[in-house]
Each structure stands twice: as structure tokens, then as C-alpha cells.
CSV table of C-alpha atoms and ligand atoms in Angstrom, one decimal:
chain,number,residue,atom,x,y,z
A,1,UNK,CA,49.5,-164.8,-77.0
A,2,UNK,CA,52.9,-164.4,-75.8
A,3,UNK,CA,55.9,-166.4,-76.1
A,4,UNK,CA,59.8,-166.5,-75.6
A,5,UNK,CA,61.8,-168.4,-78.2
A,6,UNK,CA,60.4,-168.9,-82.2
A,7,UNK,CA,60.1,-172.7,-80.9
A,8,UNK,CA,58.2,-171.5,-78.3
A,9,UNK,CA,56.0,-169.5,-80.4
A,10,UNK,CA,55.5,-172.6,-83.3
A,11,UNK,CA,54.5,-175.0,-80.4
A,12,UNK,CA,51.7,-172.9,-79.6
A,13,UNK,CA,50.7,-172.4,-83.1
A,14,UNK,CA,51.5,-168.6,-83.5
A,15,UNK,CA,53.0,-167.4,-86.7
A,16,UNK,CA,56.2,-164.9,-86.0
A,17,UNK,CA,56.7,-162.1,-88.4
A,18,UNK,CA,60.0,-163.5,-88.9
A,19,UNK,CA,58.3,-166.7,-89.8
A,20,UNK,CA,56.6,-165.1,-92.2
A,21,UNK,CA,59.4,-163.0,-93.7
A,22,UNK,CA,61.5,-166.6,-94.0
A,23,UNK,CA,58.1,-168.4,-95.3
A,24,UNK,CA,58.3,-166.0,-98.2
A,25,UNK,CA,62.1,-165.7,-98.8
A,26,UNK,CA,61.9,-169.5,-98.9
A,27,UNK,CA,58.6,-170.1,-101.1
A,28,UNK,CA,57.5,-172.5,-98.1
A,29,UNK,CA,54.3,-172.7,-96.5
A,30,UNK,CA,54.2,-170.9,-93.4
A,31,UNK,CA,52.7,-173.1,-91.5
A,32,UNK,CA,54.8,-175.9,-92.7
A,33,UNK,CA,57.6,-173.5,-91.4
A,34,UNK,CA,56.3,-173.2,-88.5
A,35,UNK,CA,56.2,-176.8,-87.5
A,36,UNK,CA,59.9,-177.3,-88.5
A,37,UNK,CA,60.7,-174.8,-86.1
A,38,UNK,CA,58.7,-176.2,-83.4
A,39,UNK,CA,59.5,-179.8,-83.9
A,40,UNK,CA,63.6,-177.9,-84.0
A,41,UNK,CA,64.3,-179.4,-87.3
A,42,UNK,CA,64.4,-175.4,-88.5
A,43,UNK,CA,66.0,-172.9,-86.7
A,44,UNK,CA,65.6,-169.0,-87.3
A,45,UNK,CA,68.0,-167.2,-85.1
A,46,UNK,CA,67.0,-163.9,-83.9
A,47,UNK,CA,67.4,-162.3,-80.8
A,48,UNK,CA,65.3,-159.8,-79.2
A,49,UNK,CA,67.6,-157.1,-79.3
A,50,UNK,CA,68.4,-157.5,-83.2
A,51,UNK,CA,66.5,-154.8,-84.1
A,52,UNK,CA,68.1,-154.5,-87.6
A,53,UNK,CA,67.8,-158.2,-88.0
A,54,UNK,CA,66.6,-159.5,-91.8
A,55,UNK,CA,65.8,-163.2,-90.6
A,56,UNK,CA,66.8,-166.3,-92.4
A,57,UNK,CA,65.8,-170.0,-91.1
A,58,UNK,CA,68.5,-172.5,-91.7
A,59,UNK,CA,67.6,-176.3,-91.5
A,60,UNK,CA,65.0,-179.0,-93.6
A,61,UNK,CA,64.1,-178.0,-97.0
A,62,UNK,CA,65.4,-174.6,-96.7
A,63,UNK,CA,68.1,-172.7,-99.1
A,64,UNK,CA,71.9,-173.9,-97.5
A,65,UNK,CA,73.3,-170.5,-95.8
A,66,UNK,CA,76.6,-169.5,-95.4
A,67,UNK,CA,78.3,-167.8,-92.5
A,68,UNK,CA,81.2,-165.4,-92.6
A,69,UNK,CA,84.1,-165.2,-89.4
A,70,UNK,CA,85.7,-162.3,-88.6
A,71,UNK,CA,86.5,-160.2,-85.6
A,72,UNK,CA,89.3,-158.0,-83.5
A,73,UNK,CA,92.2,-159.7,-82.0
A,74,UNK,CA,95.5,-159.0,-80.2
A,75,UNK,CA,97.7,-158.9,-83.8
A,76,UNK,CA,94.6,-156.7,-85.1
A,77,UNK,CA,93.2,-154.8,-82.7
A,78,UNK,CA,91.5,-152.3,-85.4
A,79,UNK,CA,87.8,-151.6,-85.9
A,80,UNK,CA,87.6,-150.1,-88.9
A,81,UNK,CA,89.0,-153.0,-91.0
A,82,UNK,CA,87.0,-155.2,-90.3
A,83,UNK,CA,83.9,-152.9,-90.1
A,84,UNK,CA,84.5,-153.2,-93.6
A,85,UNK,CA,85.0,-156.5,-93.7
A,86,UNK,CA,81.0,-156.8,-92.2
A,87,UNK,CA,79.7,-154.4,-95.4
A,88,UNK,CA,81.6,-156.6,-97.7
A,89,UNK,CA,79.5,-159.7,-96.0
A,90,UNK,CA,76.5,-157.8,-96.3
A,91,UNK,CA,77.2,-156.6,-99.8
A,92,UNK,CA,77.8,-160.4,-101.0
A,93,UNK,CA,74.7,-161.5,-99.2
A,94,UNK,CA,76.0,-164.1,-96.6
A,95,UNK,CA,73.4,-164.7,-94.4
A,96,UNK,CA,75.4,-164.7,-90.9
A,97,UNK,CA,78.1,-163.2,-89.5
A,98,UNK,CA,80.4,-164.4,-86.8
A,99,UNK,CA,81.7,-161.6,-84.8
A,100,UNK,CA,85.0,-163.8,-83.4
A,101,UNK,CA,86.8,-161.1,-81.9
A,102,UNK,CA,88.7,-161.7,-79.0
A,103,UNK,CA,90.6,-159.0,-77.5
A,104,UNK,CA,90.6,-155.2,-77.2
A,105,UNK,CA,87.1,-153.2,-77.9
A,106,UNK,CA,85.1,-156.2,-78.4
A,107,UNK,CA,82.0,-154.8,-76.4
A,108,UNK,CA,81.9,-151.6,-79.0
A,109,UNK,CA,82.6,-154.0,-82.3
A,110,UNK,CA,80.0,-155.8,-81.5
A,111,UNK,CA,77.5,-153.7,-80.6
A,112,UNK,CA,78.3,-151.5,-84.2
A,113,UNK,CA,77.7,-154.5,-85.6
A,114,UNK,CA,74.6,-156.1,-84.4
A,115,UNK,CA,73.2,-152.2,-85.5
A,116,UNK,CA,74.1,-152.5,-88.6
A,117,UNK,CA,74.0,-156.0,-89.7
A,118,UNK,CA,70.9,-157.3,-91.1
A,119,UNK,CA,72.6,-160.4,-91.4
A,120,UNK,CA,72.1,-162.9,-88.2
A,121,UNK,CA,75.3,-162.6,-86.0
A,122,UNK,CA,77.2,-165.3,-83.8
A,123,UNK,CA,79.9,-165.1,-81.0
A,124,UNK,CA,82.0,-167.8,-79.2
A,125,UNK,CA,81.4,-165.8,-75.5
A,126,UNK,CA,84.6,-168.1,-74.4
A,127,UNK,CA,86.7,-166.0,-77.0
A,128,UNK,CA,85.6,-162.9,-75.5
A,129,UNK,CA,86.4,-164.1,-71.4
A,130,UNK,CA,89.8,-163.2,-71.0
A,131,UNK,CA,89.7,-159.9,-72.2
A,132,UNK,CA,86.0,-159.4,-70.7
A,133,UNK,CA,87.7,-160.1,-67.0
A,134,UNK,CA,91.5,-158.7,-68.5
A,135,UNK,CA,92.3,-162.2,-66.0
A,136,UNK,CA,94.2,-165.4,-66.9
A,137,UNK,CA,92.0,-168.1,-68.2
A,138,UNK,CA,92.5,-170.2,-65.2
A,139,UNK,CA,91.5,-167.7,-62.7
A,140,UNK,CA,87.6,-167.1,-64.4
A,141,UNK,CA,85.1,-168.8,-62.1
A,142,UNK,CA,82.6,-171.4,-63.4
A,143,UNK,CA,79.7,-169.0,-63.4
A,144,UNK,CA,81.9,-165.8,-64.9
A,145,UNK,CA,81.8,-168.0,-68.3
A,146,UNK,CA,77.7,-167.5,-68.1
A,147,UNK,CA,78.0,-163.9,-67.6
A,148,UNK,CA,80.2,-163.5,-70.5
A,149,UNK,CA,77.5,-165.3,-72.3
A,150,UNK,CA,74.7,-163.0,-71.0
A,151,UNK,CA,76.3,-159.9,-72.2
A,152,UNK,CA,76.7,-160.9,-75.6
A,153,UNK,CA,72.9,-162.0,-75.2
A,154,UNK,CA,71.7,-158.7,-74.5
A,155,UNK,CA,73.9,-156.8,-77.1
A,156,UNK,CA,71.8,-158.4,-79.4
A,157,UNK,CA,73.7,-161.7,-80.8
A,158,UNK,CA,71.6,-164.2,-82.4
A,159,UNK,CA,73.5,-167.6,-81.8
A,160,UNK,CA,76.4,-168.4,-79.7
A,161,UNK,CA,79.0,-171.2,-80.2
A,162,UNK,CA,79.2,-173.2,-76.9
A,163,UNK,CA,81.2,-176.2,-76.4
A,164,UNK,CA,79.0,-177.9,-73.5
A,165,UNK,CA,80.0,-180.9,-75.1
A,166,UNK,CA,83.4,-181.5,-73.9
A,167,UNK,CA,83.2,-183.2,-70.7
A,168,UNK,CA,85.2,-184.9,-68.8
A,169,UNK,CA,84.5,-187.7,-69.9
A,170,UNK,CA,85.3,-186.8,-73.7
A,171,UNK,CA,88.6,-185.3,-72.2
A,172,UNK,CA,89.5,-189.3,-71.2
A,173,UNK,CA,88.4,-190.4,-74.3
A,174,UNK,CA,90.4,-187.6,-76.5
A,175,UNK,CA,93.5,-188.6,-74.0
A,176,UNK,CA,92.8,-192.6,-75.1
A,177,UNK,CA,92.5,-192.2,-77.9
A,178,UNK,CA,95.6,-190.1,-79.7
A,179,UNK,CA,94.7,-187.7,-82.3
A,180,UNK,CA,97.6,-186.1,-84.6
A,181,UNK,CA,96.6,-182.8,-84.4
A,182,UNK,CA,94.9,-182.7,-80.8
A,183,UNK,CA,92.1,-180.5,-80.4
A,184,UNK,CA,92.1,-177.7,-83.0
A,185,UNK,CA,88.7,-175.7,-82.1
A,186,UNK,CA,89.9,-172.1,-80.7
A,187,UNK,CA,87.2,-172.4,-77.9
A,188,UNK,CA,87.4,-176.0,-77.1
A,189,UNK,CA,91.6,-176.1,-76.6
A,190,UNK,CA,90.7,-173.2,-74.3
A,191,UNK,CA,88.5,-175.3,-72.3
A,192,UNK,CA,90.1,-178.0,-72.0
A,193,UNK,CA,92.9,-176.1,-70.9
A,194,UNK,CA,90.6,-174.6,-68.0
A,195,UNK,CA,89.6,-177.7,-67.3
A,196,UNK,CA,92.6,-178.9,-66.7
A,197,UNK,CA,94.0,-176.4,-65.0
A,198,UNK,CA,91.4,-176.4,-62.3
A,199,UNK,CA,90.4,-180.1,-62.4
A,200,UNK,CA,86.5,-179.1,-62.9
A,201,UNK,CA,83.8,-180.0,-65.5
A,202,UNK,CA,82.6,-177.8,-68.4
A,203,UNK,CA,81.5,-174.8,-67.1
A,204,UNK,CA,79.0,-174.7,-69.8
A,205,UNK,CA,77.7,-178.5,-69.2
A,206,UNK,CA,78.0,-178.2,-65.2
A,207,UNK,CA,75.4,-174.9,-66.1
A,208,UNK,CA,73.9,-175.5,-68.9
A,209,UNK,CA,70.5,-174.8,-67.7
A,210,UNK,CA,71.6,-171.6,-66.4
A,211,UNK,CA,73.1,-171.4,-70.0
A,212,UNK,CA,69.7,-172.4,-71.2
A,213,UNK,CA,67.6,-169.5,-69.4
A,214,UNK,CA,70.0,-166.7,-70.6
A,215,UNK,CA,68.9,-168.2,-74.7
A,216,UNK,CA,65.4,-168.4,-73.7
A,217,UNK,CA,65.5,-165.0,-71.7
A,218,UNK,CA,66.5,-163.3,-75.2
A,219,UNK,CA,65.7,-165.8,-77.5
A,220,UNK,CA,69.8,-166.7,-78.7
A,221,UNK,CA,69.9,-169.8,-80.7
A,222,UNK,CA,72.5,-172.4,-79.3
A,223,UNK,CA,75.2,-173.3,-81.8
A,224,UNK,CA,76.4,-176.4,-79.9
A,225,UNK,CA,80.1,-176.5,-80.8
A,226,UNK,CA,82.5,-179.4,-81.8
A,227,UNK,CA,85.5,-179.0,-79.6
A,228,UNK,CA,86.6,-182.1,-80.8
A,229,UNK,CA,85.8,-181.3,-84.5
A,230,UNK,CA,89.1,-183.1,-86.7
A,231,UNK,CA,91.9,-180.8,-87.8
A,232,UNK,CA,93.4,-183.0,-89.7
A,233,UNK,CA,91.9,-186.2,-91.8
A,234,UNK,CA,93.8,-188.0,-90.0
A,235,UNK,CA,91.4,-187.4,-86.9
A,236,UNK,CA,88.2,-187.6,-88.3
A,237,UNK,CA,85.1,-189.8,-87.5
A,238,UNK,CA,87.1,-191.4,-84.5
A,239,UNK,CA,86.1,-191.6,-81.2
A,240,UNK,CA,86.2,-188.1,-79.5
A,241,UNK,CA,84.6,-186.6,-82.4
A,242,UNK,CA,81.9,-189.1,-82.3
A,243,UNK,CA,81.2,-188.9,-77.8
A,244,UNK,CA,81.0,-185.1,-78.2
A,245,UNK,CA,78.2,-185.6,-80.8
A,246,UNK,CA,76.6,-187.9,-78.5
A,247,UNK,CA,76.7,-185.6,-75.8
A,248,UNK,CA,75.5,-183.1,-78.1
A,249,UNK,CA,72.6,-184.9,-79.3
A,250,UNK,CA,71.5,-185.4,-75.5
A,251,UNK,CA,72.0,-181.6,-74.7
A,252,UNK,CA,69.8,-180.7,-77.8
A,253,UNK,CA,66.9,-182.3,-76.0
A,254,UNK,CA,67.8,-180.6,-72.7
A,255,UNK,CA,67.3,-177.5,-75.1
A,256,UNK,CA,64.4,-178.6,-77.1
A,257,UNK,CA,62.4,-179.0,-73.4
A,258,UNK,CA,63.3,-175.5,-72.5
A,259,UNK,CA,62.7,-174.0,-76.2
A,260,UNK,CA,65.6,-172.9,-76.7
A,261,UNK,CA,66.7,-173.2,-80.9
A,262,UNK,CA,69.7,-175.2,-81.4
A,263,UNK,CA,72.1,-176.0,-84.0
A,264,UNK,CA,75.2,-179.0,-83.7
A,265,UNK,CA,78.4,-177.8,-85.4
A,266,UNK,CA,80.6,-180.1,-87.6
A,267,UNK,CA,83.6,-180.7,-88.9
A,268,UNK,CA,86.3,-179.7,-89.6
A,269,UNK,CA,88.8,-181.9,-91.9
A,270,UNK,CA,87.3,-185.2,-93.2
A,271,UNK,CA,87.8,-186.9,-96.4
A,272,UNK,CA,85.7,-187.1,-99.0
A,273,UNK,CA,84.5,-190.6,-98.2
A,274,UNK,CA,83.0,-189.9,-94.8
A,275,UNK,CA,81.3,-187.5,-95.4
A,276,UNK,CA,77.8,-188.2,-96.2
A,277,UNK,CA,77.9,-190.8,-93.1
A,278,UNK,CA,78.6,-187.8,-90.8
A,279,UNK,CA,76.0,-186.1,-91.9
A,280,UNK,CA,73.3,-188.6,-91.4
A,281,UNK,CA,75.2,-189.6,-88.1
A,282,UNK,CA,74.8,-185.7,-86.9
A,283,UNK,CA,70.9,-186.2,-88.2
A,284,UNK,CA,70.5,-189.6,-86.3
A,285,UNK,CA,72.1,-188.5,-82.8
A,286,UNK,CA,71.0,-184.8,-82.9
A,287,UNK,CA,67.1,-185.4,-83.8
A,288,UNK,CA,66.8,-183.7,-87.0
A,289,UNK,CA,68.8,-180.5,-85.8
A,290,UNK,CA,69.8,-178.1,-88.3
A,291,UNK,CA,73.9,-178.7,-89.0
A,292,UNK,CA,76.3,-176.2,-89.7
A,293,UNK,CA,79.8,-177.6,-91.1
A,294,UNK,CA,82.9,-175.5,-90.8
A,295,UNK,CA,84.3,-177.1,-94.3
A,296,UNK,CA,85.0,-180.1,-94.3
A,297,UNK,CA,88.7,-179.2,-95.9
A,298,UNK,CA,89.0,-182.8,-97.8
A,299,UNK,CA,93.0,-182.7,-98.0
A,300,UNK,CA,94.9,-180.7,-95.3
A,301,UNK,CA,97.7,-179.9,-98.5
A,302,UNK,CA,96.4,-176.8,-99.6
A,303,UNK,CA,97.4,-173.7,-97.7
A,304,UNK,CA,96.3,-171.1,-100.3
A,305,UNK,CA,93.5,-172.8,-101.5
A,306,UNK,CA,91.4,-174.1,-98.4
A,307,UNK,CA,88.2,-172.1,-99.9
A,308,UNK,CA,88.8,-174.6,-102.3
A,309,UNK,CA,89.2,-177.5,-100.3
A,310,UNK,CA,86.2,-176.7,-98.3
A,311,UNK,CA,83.8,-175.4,-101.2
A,312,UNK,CA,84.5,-179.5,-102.2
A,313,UNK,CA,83.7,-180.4,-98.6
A,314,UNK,CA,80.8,-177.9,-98.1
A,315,UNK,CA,79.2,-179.3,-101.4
A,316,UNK,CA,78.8,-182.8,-100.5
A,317,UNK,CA,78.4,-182.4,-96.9
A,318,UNK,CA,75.3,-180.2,-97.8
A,319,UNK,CA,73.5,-182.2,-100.6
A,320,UNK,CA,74.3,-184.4,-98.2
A,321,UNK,CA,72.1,-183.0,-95.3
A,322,UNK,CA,73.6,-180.2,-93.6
A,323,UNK,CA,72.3,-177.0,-94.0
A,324,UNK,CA,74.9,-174.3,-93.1
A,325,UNK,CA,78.3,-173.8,-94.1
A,326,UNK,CA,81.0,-171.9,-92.3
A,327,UNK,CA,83.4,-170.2,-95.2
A,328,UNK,CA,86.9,-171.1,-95.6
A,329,UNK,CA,88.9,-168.1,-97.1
A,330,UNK,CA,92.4,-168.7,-99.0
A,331,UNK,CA,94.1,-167.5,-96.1
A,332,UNK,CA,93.3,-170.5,-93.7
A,333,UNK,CA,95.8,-171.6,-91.3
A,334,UNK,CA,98.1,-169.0,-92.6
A,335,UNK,CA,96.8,-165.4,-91.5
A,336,UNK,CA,94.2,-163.3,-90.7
A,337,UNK,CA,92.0,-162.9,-93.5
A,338,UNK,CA,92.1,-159.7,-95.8
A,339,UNK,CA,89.6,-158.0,-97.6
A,340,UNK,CA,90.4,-159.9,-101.2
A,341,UNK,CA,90.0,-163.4,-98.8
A,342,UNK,CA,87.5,-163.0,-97.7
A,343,UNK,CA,85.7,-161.6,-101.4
A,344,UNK,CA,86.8,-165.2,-102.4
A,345,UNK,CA,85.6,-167.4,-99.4
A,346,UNK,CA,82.2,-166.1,-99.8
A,347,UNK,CA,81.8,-166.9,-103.1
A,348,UNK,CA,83.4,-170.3,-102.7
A,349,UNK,CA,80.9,-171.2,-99.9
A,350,UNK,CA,78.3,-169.6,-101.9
A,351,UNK,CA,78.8,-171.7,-105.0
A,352,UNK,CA,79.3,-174.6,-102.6
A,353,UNK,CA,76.1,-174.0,-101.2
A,354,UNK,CA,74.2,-173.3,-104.2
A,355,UNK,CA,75.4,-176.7,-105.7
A,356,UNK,CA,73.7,-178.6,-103.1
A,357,UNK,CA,70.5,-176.7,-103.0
A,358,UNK,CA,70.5,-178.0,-107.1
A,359,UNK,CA,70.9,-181.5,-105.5
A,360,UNK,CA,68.9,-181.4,-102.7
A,361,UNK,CA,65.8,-180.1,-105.1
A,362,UNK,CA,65.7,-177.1,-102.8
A,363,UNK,CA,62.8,-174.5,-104.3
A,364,UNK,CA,63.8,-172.4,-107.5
A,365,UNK,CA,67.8,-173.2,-106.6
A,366,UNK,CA,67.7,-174.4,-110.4
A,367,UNK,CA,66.0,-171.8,-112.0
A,368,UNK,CA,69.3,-169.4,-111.7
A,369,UNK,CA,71.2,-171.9,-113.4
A,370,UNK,CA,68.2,-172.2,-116.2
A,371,UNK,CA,68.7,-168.4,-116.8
A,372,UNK,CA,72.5,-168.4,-117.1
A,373,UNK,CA,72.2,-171.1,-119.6
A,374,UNK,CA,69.8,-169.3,-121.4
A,375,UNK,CA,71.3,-166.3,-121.8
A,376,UNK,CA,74.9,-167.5,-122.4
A,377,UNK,CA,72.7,-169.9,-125.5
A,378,UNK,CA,71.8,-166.8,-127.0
A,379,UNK,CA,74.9,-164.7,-126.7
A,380,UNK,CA,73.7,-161.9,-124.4
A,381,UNK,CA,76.3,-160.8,-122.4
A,382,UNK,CA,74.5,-158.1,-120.3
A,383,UNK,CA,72.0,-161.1,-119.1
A,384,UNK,CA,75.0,-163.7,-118.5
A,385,UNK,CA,76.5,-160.9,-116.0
A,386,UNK,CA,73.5,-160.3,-114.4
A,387,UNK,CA,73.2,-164.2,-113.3
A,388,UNK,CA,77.2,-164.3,-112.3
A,389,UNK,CA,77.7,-165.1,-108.6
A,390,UNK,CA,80.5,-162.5,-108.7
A,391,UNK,CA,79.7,-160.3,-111.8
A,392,UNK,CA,82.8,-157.8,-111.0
A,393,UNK,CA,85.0,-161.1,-111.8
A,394,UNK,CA,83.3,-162.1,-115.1
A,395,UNK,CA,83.2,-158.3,-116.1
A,396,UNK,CA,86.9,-157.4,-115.6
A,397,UNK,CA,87.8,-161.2,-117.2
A,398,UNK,CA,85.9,-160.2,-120.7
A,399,UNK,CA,86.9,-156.8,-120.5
A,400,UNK,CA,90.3,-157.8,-120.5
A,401,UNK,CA,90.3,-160.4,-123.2
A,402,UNK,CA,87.9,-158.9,-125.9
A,403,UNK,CA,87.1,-161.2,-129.0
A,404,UNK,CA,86.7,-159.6,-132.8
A,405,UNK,CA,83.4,-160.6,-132.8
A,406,UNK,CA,81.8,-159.1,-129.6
A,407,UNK,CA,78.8,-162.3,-129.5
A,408,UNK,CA,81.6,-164.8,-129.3
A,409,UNK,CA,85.0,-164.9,-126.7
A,410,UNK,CA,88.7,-164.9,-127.4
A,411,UNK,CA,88.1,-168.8,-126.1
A,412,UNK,CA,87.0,-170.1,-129.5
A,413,UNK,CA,86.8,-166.9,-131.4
A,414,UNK,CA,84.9,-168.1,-134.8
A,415,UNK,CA,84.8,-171.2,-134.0
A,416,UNK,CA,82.0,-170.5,-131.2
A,417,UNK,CA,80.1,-173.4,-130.6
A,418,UNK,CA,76.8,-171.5,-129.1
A,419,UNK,CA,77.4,-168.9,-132.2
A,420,UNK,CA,77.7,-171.1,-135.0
A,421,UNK,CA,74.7,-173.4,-133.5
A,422,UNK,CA,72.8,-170.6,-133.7
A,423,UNK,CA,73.5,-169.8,-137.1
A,424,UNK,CA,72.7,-173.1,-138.4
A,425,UNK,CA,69.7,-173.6,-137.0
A,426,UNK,CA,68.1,-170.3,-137.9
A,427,UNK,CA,69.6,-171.7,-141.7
A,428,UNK,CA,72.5,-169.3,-142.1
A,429,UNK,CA,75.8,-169.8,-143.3
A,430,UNK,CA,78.7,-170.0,-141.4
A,431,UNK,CA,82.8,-168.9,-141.9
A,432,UNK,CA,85.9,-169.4,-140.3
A,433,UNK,CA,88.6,-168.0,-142.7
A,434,UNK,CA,86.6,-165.1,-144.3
A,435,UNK,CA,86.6,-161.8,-142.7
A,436,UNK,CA,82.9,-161.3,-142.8
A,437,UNK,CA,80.9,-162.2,-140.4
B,501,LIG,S1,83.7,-168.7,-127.9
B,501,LIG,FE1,83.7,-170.7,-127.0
B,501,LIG,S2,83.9,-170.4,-124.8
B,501,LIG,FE2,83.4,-168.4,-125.7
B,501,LIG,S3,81.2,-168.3,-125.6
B,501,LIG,FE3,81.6,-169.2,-127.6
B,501,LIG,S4,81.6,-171.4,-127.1
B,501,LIG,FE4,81.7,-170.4,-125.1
């Protein structure tokens, strides 16, 4: 039987092989998996033309992923950094990549990495228009933004950031209602600026079903975007923030009709207390679609630390329902991240994400943490690396500090808690001042 979208395929019953791959990455019952997907409360992006795609679902009762951004742009218009950048990803095992480049040879990054990535990749097309056309912003016609989209379809991306939900409508409501730091997604000042400029609607809502046949055509999840996401915590949960979701919820159903996968992006910067009411708010309004969080950064004080910051954000926010986190790096709103940045967002995110799989009772998240306990109870070094999150850290960290007796650490030397335990229990005798063991 044939079919065009992995929703498409669950609603008539048939079991993808990327199903299948996911159902057993996931210890969930297939078919369960493929309901999730068809009723869109699971997504599993993968486009047509991913051919060295390793799929992943993200959503209900499924391991929280995380997503790593990086990309050309005008200050660094150089491949091969961040061609590294995408093995380092891979190498640390997030599960996405966003490919935000948005000037120079974005056509030939992108490509190189959809063929090497096994990872799932996303764009924000709008990023890419200027350069695409090499014309101002306000000179690209409604439809040009579709074609933008279409091309990165067919190179093989397997979710693209759309803001459809910015109308005009949300425009006189951000205008009403006066944020302190305005509208801080990349794409969605963009568009707002084109809209302004020309006095039209969203390109993107205006077309949406145009937009809607190019994701069904090759099967590109929709990763509805949050132009009005808060940038500061000042902004959050107010009233823009809250009509865009609106919007968004109606435009998942638009997508839902058509098959098409989608996802509802989220904040942003948002203290700690509204939190878990955003995320059942993004539950409630978007039907159960998956939600992918880009923090939330609790305190905007941190420059330096906004892995940090987010890793707190990303933790509650999923064990509190979402199911995808963007990373945050150290270097957030102060550069473009380097290698060593990004190393530490991704394990930030990851331990983020892990953390809430524990709470959420996700399959075997636990079980890690059983092992490291186990083998840090007995002393065995070898083991407790092996269950690190970033083993090169814990390594170099021992290797540098190494205790006189090699079971213990230079923490509590002799005074080991987990050695002396030990000892006692098995009926030996234990010293502190003697030299012998
Ligand atoms: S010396 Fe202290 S910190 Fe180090 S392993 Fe033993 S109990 Fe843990």
C-alpha cells in the first residue's frame, strides 16, 4: 500500500521501517507507535531524500531528544568548521541537527550534511531567502518564501522551522501589548519586518497549504515556530506569546488533515514558575503535538553559563511534558559557538534531558543511573567511566588528581565513605593514620 507522510502511513495501518527502527530504539510496541504517530501525538521526521537518515520519533512516552544549531553565516562564512562541528554532534549522539546557516554556500553545506548526518536535520528556509535570491528582504515575493522552502525539501531536510504563526493579527497584539525585549526569534523579527515593509500577511499563513503540499510531497515534518517566543522573563506567558500558540494550535489541525507531521516550538526565557503551565498550555492548544523548547533560560543573568540556565529550564520543562530540547551552549548571546561550546551544550541538554526521562518514568532511562551507582558502590573505575555522559571529562579530572590509594579519590582519600563501607560490611578492619592499607 502506498502512502506519503509517516502519519499518512499509521492512519492506514502500515508499519514504516523507520517505525520499526524507533519501536526498537525505544522498547515500545510498534503498533502502539504507530498510533501515536497517526493520532500526531509522535512525530518521526524523515524526509524522502534522507537517505543516510538513522530515525528517531520525538513526542508521548518516548526518550526526550535534543537538537544541536549550527550553520554558515556572513561573520563565518567557512565550511569546514562547522563540518566539524556536525561530526562532533554525531559523535555525542544528539539526535537532530539544525543546519541554521544563512549566507554564502548554504546550498552545498547543506547538502554535505544531509549525506552524512544520520542524525534528523532542520532548517529555518526564511534564514536562507536573502542569500537564496542575493535580494533585500523586502523585495522577495510572497510565493519566493515557498520556493525557498521547496528546495530545502528536496535536499533532503527533515523538519523546517516556519513561523506561520505570526499574523497580523499577533503583530497588533505584540504592538499592544509592549514587550522589553520585542521579538527576539531570528526568523520571526525577519518577518515581521517583511511584513511591515510591504503591509501584507505571513507569507507562510497566506500559503500555508501550498506550504502544506511541499511537507507532504517529501514528507518534511513542520516545526511550527514561536516568533513571539520571550527573550527575556520579563516577556514570557503574556499575550503575544500566548495568540501565536493559538494560532499554532489551529494550523496543527490544518496539518493534521493534510498528514503532514508537526511539532509547536516553545520558549525561550521563562522563569521557573511558569513553566510546567506552559507546557500543558502547549499540550491543551496544540492537541497533544510533540513540543520542542529552545531552553527555557530561567534568569537572563548568565552570559557564560546559559547551557546552564537552560539545562535548569530544559529539565523541568521536559518532565514536565515536552519532549525536545534545543541546546543552549555557553556562548549564547555572546558569539558564534566554538567547538569546546558546543562539546558543553550537548551534554548540558543531554543531562537535562535524561533527568526528565528519570521523572517522566520513560523506558530503561533509570537503569543507566542504576549502573553508575553500582559501579561507583564497588570502586570500579573502568565501569564508572564507561556510564559517564562525557567520559573524556571524568578521565582527564581523575587523571589529574590521583589518590594514594587508587579505589578511593583525592576527595576523601582514607576516609572514603563507599571504601570503608565496604570494608565493614565484608568484617574488615579499617585505618586512617596507619600507612597500611
Ligand atoms: S573518596 Fe569520597 S568522593 Fe571519592 S569516591 Fe570515595 S566517597 Fe566518593
Amino acid at each position: 500500500m502506498n502512502y506519503t507522510t509517516q502519519m499518512d502511513a499509521a492512519r492506514k495501518g502500515i508499519i514504516t521501517k523507520e517505525m520499526e527502527i524507533v519501536s526498537k530504539k525505544e522498547k515500545i510496541d510498534v503498533y502502539l507507535l504507530r498510533d501515536l504517530v497517526g493520532s500526531g501525538k509522535v512525530v518521526i521526521p524523515a524526509n524522502k531524500n534522507h537517505k543516510s537518515l538513522n530515525p528517531e520519533g520525538i513526542g508521548k512516552g518516548l526518550r526526550t531528544k535534543i537538537n544541536v544549531n549550527l550553520g554558515i553565516s556572513k561573520d563565518c562564512p567557512n565550511i569546514e568548521p562547522e563540518i566539524e562541528k556536525v561530526k562532533k554532534a554525531i559523535e555525542l549522539k544528539a539526535e537532530a541537527i539544525m543546519d541554521l546557516s544563512s549566507f554564502g554556500k548554504t546550498e552545498e553545506f547543506r547538502k554535505k550534511v544531509v549525506e552524512i548526518s544520520p542524525a534528523m536535520i532542520g532548517t529555518v528556509p526564511m534564514y536562507d531567502a536573502v542569500g537564496f535570491y542575493d535580494k533585500e528582504l523586502k523585495d522577495i515575493k510572497a510565493e519566493e518564501f515557498l520556493d525557498v522552502v521547496e528546495k530545502h525539501a528536496k535536499d533532503g531536510v527533515d523538519f523546517v522551522t516556519i513561523h506561520a504563526g505570526l499574523t497580523r493579527k499577533t503583530c497588533e497584539t505584540f504592538k499592544k501589548n509592549k514587550r522589553l525585549t520585542n521579538i527576539v526569534s531570528r526568523g520571526g523579527s525577519l518577518l515581521f519586518a517583511w511584513m511591515e515593509l510591504n503591509n501584507k500577511e505571513n507569507p507562510f499563513y497566506e500559503y500555508y497549504d501550498k506550504l502544506l503540499d511541499i511537507c507532504e510531497e517529501y514528507d518534511v515534518t513542520l516545526s511550527l515556530g514561536d516568533a513571539c517566543r520571550p527573550g527575556s522573563i520579563n516577556d514570557s506567558t503574556d499575550a503575544s506569546q500566548i495568540e501565536e500558540l493559538i494560532i499554532l494550535g489551529e494550523l496543527t489541525k490544518r496539518a493534521w488533515e493534510r498528514n503532514v507531521q508537526v511539532m509547536i516550538e516553545g520558549p525561550g526565557h521563562m522563569p521557573i514558575n511558569e513553566i510546567q503551565a506552559n507546557m500543558l498550555l502547549e499540550k491543551k492548544l496544540c492537541h497533544g503535538a510533540p513540543f520542542y523548547v529552545l531552553g527555557p533560560i530561567v534568569t537572563d543573568i548568565a552570559p557564560g553559563y546559559d547551557h546552564i540556565t537552560s539545562a535548569i529550564g530544559g529539565a523541568i520543562a521536559a518532565s514536565s511534558g515536552a519532549d525536545f530540547l534545543c541546546y543552549v551552549t555557553p556562548a549564547e548571546h555572546l558569539r558564534l559557538p566554538t567547538l569546546d561550546d558546543m562539546k558543553e551544550g550537548i551534554i548540558a541538554s543531554k543531562i537535562a534531558a535524561h533527568a526528565a526521562d528519570i521523572a517522566k518514568g520513560v523506558k530503561g532511562a533509570r537503569d543507566w543511573d542504576y549502573k553508575m551507582s553500582k559501579a561507583r558502590q564497588e570502586l570500579d573505575w573502568e565501569k564508572m567511566f564507561d556510564f559517564c555522559i562525557d567520559e573524556e571529562k571524568a578521565r582527564r579530572y581523575r587523571d589529574e588528581s590521583m589518590p594514594e590509594h587508587s579505589d578511593s579519590c583525592t576527595m576523601c582519600g582514607k576516609m572514603c565513605s563507599m571504601r570503608n563501607m565496604n570494608k565493614i560490611l565484608e568484617g574488615k578492619d579499617i585505618n586512617i593514620l596507619r600507612e597500611d592499607n
